[in-house]
mmCIF file of N, CA, C and O in Angstrom:
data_model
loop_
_atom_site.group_PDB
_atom_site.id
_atom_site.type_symbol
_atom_site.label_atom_id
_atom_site.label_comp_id
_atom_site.label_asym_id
_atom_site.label_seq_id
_atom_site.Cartn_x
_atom_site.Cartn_y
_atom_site.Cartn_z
ATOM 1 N N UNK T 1 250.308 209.722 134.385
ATOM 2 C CA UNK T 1 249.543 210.661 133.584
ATOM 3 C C UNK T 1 249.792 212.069 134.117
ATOM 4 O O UNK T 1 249.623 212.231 135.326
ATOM 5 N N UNK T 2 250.175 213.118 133.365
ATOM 6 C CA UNK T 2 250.325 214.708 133.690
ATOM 7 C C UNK T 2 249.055 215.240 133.554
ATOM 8 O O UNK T 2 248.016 214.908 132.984
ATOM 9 N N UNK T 3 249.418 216.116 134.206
ATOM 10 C CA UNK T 3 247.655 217.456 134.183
ATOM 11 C C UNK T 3 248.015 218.158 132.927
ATOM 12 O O UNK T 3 249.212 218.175 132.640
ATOM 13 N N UNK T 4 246.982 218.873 131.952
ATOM 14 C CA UNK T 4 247.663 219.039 130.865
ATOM 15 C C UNK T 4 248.263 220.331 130.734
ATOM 16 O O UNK T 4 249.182 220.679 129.993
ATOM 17 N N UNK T 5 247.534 221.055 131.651
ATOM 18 C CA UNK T 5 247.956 222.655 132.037
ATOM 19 C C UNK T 5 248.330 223.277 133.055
ATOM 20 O O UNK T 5 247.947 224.363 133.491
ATOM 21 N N UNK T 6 249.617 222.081 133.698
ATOM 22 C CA UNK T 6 249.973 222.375 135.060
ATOM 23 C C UNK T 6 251.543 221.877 135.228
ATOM 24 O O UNK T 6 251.865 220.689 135.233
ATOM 25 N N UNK T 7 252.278 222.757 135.336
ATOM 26 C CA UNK T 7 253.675 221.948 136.222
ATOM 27 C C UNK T 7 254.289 222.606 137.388
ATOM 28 O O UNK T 7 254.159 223.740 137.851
ATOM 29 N N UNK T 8 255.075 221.470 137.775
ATOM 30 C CA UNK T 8 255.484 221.685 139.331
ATOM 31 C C UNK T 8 256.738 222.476 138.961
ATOM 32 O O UNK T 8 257.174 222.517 137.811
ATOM 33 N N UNK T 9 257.452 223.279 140.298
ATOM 34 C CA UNK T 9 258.923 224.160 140.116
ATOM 35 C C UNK T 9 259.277 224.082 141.532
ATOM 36 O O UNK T 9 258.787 224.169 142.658
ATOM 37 N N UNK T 10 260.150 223.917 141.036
ATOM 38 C CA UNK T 10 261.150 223.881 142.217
ATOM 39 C C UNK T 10 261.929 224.952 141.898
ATOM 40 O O UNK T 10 262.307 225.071 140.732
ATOM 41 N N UNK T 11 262.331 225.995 142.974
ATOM 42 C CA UNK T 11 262.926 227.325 142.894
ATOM 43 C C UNK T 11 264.371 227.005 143.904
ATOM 44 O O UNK T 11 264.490 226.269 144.884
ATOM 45 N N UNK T 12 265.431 227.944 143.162
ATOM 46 C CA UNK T 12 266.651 227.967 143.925
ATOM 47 C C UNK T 12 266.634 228.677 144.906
ATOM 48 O O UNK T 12 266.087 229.779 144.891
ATOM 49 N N UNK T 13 267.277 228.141 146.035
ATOM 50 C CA UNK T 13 267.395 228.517 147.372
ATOM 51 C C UNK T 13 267.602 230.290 147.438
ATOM 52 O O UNK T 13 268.611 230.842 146.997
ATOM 53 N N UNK T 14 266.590 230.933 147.994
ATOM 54 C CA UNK T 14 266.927 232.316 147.983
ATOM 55 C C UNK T 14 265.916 233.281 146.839
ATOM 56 O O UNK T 14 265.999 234.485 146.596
ATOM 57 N N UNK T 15 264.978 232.265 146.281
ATOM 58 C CA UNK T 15 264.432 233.253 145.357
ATOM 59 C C UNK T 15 263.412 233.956 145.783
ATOM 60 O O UNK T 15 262.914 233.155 146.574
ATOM 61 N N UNK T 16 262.648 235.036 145.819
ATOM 62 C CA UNK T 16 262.131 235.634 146.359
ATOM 63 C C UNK T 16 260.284 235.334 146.088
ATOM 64 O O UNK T 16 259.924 234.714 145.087
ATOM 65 N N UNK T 17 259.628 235.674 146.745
ATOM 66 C CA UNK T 17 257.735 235.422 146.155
ATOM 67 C C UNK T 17 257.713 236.817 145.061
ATOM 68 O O UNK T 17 256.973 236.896 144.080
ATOM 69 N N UNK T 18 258.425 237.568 145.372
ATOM 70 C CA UNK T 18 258.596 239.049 144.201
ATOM 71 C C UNK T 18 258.746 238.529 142.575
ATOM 72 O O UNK T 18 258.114 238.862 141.572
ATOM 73 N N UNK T 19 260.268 237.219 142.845
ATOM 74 C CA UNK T 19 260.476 236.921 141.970
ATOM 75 C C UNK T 19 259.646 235.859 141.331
ATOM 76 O O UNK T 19 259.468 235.714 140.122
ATOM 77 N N UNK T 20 259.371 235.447 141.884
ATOM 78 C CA UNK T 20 258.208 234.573 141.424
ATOM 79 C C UNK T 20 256.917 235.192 140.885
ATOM 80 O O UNK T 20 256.441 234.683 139.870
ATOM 81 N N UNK T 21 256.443 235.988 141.316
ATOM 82 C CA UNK T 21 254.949 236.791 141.375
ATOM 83 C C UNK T 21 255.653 237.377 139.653
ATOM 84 O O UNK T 21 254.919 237.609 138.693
ATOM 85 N N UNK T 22 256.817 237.482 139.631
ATOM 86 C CA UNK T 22 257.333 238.222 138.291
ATOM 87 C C UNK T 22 257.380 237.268 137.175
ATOM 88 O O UNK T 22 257.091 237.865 136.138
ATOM 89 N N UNK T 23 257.594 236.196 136.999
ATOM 90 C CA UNK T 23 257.904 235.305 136.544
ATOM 91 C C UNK T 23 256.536 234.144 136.329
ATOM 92 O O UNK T 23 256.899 233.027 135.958
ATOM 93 N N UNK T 24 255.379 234.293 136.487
ATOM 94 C CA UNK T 24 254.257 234.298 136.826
ATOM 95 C C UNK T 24 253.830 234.934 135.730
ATOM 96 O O UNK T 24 253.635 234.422 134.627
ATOM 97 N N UNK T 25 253.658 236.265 136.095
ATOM 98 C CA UNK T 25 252.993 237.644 135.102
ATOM 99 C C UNK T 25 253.871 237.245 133.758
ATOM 100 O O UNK T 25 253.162 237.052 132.770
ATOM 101 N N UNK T 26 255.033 237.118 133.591
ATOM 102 C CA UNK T 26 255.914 236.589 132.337
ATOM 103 C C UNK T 26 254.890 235.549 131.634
ATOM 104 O O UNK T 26 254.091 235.586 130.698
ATOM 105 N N UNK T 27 255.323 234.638 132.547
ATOM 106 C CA UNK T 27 254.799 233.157 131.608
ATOM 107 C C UNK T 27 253.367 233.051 131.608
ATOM 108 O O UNK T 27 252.944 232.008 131.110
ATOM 109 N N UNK T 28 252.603 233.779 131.993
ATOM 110 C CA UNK T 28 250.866 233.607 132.073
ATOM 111 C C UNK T 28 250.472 232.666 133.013
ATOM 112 O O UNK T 28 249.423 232.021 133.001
ATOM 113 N N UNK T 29 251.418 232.619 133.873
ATOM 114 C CA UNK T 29 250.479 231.478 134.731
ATOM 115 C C UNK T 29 250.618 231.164 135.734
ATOM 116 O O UNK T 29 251.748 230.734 135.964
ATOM 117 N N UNK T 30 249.639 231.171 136.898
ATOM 118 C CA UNK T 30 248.871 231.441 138.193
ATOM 119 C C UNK T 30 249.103 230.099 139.355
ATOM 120 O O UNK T 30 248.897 228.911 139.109
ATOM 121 N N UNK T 31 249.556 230.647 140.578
ATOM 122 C CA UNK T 31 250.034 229.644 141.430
ATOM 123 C C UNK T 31 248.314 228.839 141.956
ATOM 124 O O UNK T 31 247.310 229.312 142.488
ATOM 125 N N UNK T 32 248.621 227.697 141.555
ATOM 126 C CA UNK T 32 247.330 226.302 141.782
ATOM 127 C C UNK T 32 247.966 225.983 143.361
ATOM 128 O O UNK T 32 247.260 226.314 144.314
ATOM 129 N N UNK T 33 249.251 225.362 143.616
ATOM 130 C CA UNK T 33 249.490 225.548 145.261
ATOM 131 C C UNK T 33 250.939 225.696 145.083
ATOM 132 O O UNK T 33 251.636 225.563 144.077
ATOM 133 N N UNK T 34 251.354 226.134 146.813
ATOM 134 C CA UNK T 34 252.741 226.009 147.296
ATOM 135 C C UNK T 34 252.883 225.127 147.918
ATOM 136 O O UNK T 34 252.161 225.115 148.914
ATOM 137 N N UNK T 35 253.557 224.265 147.793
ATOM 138 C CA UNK T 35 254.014 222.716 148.629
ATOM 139 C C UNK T 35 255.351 223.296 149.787
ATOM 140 O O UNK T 35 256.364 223.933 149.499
ATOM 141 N N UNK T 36 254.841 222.746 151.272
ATOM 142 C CA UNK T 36 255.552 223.307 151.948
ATOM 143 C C UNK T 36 256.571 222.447 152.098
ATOM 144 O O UNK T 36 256.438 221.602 152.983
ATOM 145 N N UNK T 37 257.657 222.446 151.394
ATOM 146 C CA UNK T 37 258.748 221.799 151.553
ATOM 147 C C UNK T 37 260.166 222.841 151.766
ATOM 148 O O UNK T 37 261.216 222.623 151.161
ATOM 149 N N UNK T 38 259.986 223.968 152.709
ATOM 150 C CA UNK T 38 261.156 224.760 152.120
ATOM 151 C C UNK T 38 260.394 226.153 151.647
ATOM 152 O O UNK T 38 260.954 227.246 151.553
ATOM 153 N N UNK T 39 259.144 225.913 151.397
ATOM 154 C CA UNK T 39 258.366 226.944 150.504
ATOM 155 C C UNK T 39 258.914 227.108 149.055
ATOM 156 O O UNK T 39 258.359 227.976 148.381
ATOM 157 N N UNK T 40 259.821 226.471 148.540
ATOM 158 C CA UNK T 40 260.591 226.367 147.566
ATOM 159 C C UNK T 40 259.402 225.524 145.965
ATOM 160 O O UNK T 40 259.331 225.885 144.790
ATOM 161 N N UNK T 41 258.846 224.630 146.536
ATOM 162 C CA UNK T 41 258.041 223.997 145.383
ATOM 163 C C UNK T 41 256.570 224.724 145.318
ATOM 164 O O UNK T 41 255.853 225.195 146.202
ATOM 165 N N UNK T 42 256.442 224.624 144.043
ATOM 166 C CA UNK T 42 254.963 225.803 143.495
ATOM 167 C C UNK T 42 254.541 224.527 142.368
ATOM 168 O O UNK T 42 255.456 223.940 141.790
ATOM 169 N N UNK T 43 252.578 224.018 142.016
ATOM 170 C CA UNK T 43 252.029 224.165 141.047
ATOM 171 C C UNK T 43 251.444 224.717 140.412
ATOM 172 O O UNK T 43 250.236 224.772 140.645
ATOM 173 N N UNK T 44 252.065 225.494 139.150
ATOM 174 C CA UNK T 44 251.289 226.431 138.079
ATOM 175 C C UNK T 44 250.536 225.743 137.673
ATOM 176 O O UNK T 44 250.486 224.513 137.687
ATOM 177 N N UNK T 45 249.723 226.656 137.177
ATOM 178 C CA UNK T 45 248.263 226.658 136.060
ATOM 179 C C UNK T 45 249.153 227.660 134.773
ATOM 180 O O UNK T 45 249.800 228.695 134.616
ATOM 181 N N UNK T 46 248.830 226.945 134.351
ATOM 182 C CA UNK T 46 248.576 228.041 132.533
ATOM 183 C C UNK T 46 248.131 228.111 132.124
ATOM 184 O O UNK T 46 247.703 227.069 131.628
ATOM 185 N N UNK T 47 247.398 229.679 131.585
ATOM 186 C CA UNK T 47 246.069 229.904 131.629
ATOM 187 C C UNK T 47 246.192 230.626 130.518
ATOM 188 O O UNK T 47 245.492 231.628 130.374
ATOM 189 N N UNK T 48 247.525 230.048 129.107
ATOM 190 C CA UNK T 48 247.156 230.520 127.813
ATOM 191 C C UNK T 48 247.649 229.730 127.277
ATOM 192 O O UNK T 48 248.731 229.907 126.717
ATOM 193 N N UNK T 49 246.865 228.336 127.277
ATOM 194 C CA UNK T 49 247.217 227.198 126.064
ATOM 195 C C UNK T 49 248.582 226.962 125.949
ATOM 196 O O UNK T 49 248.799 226.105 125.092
ATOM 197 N N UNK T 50 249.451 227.335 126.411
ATOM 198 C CA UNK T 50 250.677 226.990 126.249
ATOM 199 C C UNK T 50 251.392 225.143 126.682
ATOM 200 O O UNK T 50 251.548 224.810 127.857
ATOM 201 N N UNK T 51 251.681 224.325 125.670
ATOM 202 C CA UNK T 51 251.521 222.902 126.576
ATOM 203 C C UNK T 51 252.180 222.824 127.431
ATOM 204 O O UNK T 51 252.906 223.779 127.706
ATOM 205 N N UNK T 52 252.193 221.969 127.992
ATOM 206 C CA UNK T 52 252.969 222.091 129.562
ATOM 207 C C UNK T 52 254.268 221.661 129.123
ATOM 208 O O UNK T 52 255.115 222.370 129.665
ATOM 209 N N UNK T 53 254.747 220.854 128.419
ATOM 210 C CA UNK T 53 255.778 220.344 128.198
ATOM 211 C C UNK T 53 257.141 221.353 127.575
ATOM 212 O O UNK T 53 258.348 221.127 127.660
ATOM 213 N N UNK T 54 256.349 222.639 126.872
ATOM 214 C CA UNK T 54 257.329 223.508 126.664
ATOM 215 C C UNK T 54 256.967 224.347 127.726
ATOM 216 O O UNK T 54 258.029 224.956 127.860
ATOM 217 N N UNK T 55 256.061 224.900 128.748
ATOM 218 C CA UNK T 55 256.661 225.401 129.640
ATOM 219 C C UNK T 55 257.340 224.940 131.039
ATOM 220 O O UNK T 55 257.418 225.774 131.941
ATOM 221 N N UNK T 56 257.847 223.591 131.238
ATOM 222 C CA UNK T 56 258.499 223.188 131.795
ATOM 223 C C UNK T 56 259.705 223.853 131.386
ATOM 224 O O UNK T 56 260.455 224.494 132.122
ATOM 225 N N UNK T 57 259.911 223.520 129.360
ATOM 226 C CA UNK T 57 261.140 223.845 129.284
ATOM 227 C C UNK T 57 261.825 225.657 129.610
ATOM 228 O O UNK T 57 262.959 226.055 129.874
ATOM 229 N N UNK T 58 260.739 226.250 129.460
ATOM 230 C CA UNK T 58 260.774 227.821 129.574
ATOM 231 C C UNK T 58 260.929 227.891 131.338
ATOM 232 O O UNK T 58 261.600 228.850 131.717
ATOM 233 N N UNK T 59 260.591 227.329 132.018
ATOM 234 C CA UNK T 59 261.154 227.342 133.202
ATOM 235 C C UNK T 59 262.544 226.935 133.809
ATOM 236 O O UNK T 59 263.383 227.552 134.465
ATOM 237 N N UNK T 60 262.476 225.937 133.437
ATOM 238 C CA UNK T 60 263.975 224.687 133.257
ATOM 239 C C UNK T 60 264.997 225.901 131.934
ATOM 240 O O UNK T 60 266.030 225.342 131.564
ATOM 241 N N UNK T 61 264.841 226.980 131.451
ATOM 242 C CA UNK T 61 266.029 227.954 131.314
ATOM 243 C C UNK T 61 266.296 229.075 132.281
ATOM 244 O O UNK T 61 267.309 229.765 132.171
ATOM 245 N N UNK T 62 265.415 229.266 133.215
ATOM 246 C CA UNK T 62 265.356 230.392 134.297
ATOM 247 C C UNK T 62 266.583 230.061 135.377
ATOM 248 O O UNK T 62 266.462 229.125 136.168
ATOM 249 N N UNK T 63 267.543 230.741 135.354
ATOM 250 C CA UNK T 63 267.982 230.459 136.630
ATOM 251 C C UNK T 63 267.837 230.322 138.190
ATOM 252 O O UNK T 63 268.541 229.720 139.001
ATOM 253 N N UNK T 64 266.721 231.059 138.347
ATOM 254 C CA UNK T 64 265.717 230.810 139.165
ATOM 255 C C UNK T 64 265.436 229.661 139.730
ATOM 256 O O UNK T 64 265.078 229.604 140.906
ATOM 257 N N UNK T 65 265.553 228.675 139.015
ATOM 258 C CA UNK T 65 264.584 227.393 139.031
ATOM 259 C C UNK T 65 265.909 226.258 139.005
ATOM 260 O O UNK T 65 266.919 226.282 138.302
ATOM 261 N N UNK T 66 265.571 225.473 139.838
ATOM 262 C CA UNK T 66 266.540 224.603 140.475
ATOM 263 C C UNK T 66 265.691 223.069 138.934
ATOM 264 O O UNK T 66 266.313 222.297 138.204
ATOM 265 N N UNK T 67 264.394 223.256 139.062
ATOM 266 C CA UNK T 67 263.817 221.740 138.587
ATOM 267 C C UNK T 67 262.739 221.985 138.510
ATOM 268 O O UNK T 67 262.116 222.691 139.302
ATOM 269 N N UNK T 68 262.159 221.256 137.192
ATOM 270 C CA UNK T 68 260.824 221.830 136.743
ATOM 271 C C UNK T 68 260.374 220.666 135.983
ATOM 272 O O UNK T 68 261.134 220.221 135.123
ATOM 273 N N UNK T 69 259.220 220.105 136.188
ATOM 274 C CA UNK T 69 258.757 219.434 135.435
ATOM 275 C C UNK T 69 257.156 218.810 135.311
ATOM 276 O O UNK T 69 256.407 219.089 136.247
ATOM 277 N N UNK T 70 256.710 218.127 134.393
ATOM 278 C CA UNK T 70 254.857 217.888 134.537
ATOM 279 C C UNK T 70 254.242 217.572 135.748
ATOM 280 O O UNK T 70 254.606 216.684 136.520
ATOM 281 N N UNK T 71 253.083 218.501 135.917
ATOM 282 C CA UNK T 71 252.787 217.962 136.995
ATOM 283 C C UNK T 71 251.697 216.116 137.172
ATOM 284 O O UNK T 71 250.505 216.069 137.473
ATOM 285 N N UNK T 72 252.019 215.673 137.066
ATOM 286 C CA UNK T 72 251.843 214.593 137.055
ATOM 287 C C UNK T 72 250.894 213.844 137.953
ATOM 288 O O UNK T 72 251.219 213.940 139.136
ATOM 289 N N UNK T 73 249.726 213.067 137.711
ATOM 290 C CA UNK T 73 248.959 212.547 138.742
ATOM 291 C C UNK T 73 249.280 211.016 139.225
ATOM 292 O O UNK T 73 249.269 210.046 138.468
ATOM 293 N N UNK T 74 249.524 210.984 140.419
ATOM 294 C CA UNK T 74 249.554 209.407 140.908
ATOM 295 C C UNK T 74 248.399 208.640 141.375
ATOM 296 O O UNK T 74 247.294 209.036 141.743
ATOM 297 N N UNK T 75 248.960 207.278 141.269
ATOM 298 C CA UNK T 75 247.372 206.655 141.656
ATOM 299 C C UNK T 75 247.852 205.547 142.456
ATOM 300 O O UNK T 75 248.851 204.898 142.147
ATOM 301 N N UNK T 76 247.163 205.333 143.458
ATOM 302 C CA UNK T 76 247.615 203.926 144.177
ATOM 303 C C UNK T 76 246.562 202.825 144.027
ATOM 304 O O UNK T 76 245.337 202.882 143.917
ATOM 305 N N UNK T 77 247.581 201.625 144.063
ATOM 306 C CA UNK T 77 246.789 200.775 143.831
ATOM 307 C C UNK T 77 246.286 199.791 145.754
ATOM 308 O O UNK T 77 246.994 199.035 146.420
ATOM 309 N N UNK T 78 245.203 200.168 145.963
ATOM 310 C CA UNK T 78 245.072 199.267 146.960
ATOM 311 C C UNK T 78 244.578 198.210 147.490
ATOM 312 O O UNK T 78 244.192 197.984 148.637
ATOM 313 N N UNK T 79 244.638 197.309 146.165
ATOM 314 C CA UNK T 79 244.415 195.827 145.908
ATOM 315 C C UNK T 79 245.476 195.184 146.757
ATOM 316 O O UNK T 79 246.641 195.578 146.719
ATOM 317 N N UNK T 80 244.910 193.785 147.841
ATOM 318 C CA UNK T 80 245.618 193.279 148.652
ATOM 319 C C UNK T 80 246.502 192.047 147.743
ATOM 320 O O UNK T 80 247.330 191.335 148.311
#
């Protein structure tokens, strides 16, 4: 199951928090966290109705952006 107003990005090696903070103000929508992997992975919020599924794709055209996609919730099962 995805969050309905949230996806994850993965940014290409070298992109800046400038460029990001820019790209942000573009697409309407506000860093939820930075995953420290590299500092490279970010979850947005979008915070103008926009579905997530086309702004994956509006990200996924940025060159910027290595990989982009729903942010998605997991669940474990911990039945023996």
């Amino acid at each position: 199951q995805a969050v309905d107003d949230e996806v994850a990005v993965k940014f290409q090696p070298g992109v800046t928090q400038e460029q990001i903070n820019s790209i942000n103000q573009r697409f309407l929508t506000v860093v939820k966290r930075a995953i420290s992997l590299g500092g490279r992975w970010h979850v947005f919020k979008i915070t103008d109705g926009t579905p997530a599924e086309i702004m994956v794709q509006k990200y996924l055209d940025l060159p910027e952006v290595e990989f982009a996609e729903l942010n998605f919730i997991l669940k474990t099962d911990l039945r023996p």
